[in-house]
Amino acid sequence: MKHIEFTIDGKTMTAKPGQTILKAAEAHGVYIPHLCAYKDLIPHGSCRVCSVRCNGRIQAACVQTVSEGMIVENDTPEIHEFRKAILDMLFVEGNHFCMFCEKSGQCELQALAYRFGITAPQFPLLEPERELDMSHPDVYLDHNRCILCGRCVRVSQDLDNKNCFQFVGRGHRKRLKVNGEALAETDLRVTDAVVASCPVGALMKKRVGYAIPIGERHFDQQPIGHAIEEKNS
Amino acid sequence: MKQALATVVQEICKKYDFDKQRMMDIVLGVQGRFGCISVEAMDLIAEMVGSHRVEVESVVTFYSFLSLKPQGKVVIRLCDDIVDWMKGYDAVADAMSKALGITMGETTSDGAITLTKTPCIGMSDQAPAALVNDVVVTNLSPERAQDLIHNLRRHLDPQQLVTTVGDGNHSHPLIRSMVRNNIRRRGPVHFADFEAGQALKATLAMDPEAVIATIRASRLRGRGGAGFATGLKWELCRNTPSDRRYVLCNADEGEPGTFKDRVLLTECAAQVFEGMTIAGYAIGADTGIVYLRGEYAYLRPYLEQVLEERRANGLLGRQIQGHPSFHFDIRIQMGAGAYVCGEETALISSCEGHRGDPKNRPPFPPQCGYLDRPTIVNNVESFSAAARIMLKGAPWFEAIGSERTTGTKLLSVSGDCRKPGVYEVPFGISAREVLELAEADNPGAVLIGGPCRQMLGPDRFSGRICYDDLATGGAFIIFNRARNKLAIAERYLDFFIDESCGHCTPCRVGLQLLKNLVHKVVTGAGEPSDLAEMRRLSNIIIQTSRCGLGQAAPNPVLGALENFSALYTDLVSERSPGLLSTFDLSRAVVDAELRVGRQSKYV
């Protein structure tokens, strides 16, 4: 198969035809921070954390496919500022209390915040009123922590062959909705792939909170992106 | 009742072959019969088309004109666009509220009338205006609003509100509307005589490649505002291998202050449909869809008849004009109140029966569009121009306009002027000349292209309307010197916040943050650093948003900052360090005071 040559931050790399910038970079041990992108699901392109400058224009690396001679800027002060701002937007949009959240240490949003040196949000909190759905026997849904990344929507459809979640409303009123009045009305099972797909503490298994001691949690060990960057060293 | 619901939903779903891609038509049909799309109705629809309730709900909750809850038999949607606001929206809204005894967003206790507001309905030249169900009422005053409510209460029949009809086709029995065309200047491209079938005849005498070559040679560029070369778009689509291709006409004219497509569809529908048919022949498509904004539903019966006439005359359908292998037909897809559907990929999503979320690009529609097939999406005006080009030839068209932007442009002129309406002008005309034509009243600023562009002050009035200088989709809104430009910028920002699809973070969240900053400054609590932060945040939103909405939404604010900077700098002042100027102690303790049941004596 013909390979495509392109550069990230001046470093020449190759990609397969049709490969996204995100995937091609990962294959070369270059970590491009991302949130809504998940495994091999069709990219959502919604969080914009993976924004890169690509031939002069800002594009989402999870969506944009590589083309011959493409010039990608990933690790620049400008991109860093954009990503930090976007992460901050996600924090202030919801109600995130890392200090007592069960997802702490395993949360991708929190881990990205650490990676970007965010200790407190730069924007004023929006403090929305959000619901908590405890109706399901084994899983709960805390809308306070939902970042509308759409992972659960896609995983439920594409991997679980169900349709437990979808977005309703638009703009700042957009929110995640379950197929029914509450989670218990859906055919969601605790064993479904969707339960583990949430990057934050919105969709959570019940009765397993705080099971892993501080210091041993996933991101206590290594920063997010480390597994990819390790390949490069 | 339950049985009745099931029967009717079944009937409606059947009409659309139980095809979930026709979800928009299905839910519009259900709402048309029951006044809303209830949970029970959503369950039935989902079951019948093989979907899920939450999928149906996802669509229904996206569009402003669709409702989960029962509404009044008559729904009044008062247009709260800036121009309406300048022409007396507040007083009209007040008069309606009082006459109905309800506030905005409520329904009368007898369930008869709902009063609500809606963004620009394409009537800025006859504002304030409102939609009463599908019927448009224009030039409202508080007195007329009172009369309207009084009459409506009596008969609850919006059509009876039309006592005088507008000019041109507005007296057509299938339109019967009080809307006026207000065509102030007729140019050679759109408003010259047009005999149905002639442009198509010239087209079918050529091979499709030659048609594309003609459009390319005319240097026609997209009239929606972005200005992509029309011929190139058609060529890209034609050259993408596929079993089917589609022609989509963007009649979702939602940019505030734009109404020229309304006039084209009223007076030049045959020319628009002929342009679409020509495009179908050029790219090798057999299906065209007109995506008609919900606000223009009053034009639909008439447009359906024009399509029917064209079928009867061999201009649509099989073997058009006797051509053995050219088959093409057009259907109308109604929108339901969502500005973002004017974005071409969102328009495609909506036509496919989804939420009107824009799609990720690439791939672009000419490669992969409607139902994942190569698709061209062109503006109403672009199709009308294409038909004229095929009739008169590329050199004729190219000779009109400025050197680098050929042809004419339809401008929708509104605001503070004596002659609002539609002007067909050659490209290259200066903003000042348009202001003079429209007899502008002491103009202090003009917004060319609508709120997705920046407002310009008198120092820019010599600028020319063309793609290299002042690009526009058609809006030309005039503000006199007394108008509060900061309030205008803030209102336009509110519009974008309401109309964002909410998919990407910078647009969904960033715009709210920008709004809070602007509000802080406008209310006098701002510091100089806030102005810098407004610029920084605007830049982040523009750069990182997924589609044109987010990429344009900060423009009203940025435009005011750039072109009228003194207005903002006068409002901000340095504060003592360590104090948060927006913090209001007495407001912060209200909640606590309520809970303990007493007032703090210290604040």
mmCIF file of C-alpha atoms in Angstrom, chain B residues 87 90 112 182 230 247 342 349 376 414 442 456 521-522 526:
data_model
loop_
_atom_site.group_PDB
_atom_site.id
_atom_site.type_symbol
_atom_site.label_atom_id
_atom_site.label_comp_id
_atom_site.label_asym_id
_atom_site.label_seq_id
_atom_site.Cartn_x
_atom_site.Cartn_y
_atom_site.Cartn_z
ATOM 1 C CA LYS B 87 -39.020 48.953 14.451
ATOM 2 C CA ASP B 90 -41.051 45.640 22.420
ATOM 3 C CA ALA B 112 -56.316 28.516 22.065
ATOM 4 C CA ASN B 182 -40.450 45.274 -2.212
ATOM 5 C CA THR B 230 -20.254 26.928 -8.535
ATOM 6 C CA VAL B 247 -28.935 18.403 -6.137
ATOM 7 C CA GLY B 342 -28.429 26.772 6.457
ATOM 8 C CA SER B 349 -28.393 15.954 8.121
ATOM 9 C CA ILE B 376 -24.145 19.713 -4.485
ATOM 10 C CA SER B 414 -33.388 46.720 5.801
ATOM 11 C CA ASN B 442 -28.174 59.183 8.796
ATOM 12 C CA LEU B 456 -18.792 48.556 9.517
ATOM 13 C CA VAL B 521 -18.584 45.153 30.223
ATOM 14 C CA VAL B 522 -21.893 46.542 29.003
ATOM 15 C CA GLY B 526 -15.694 45.549 33.170
#
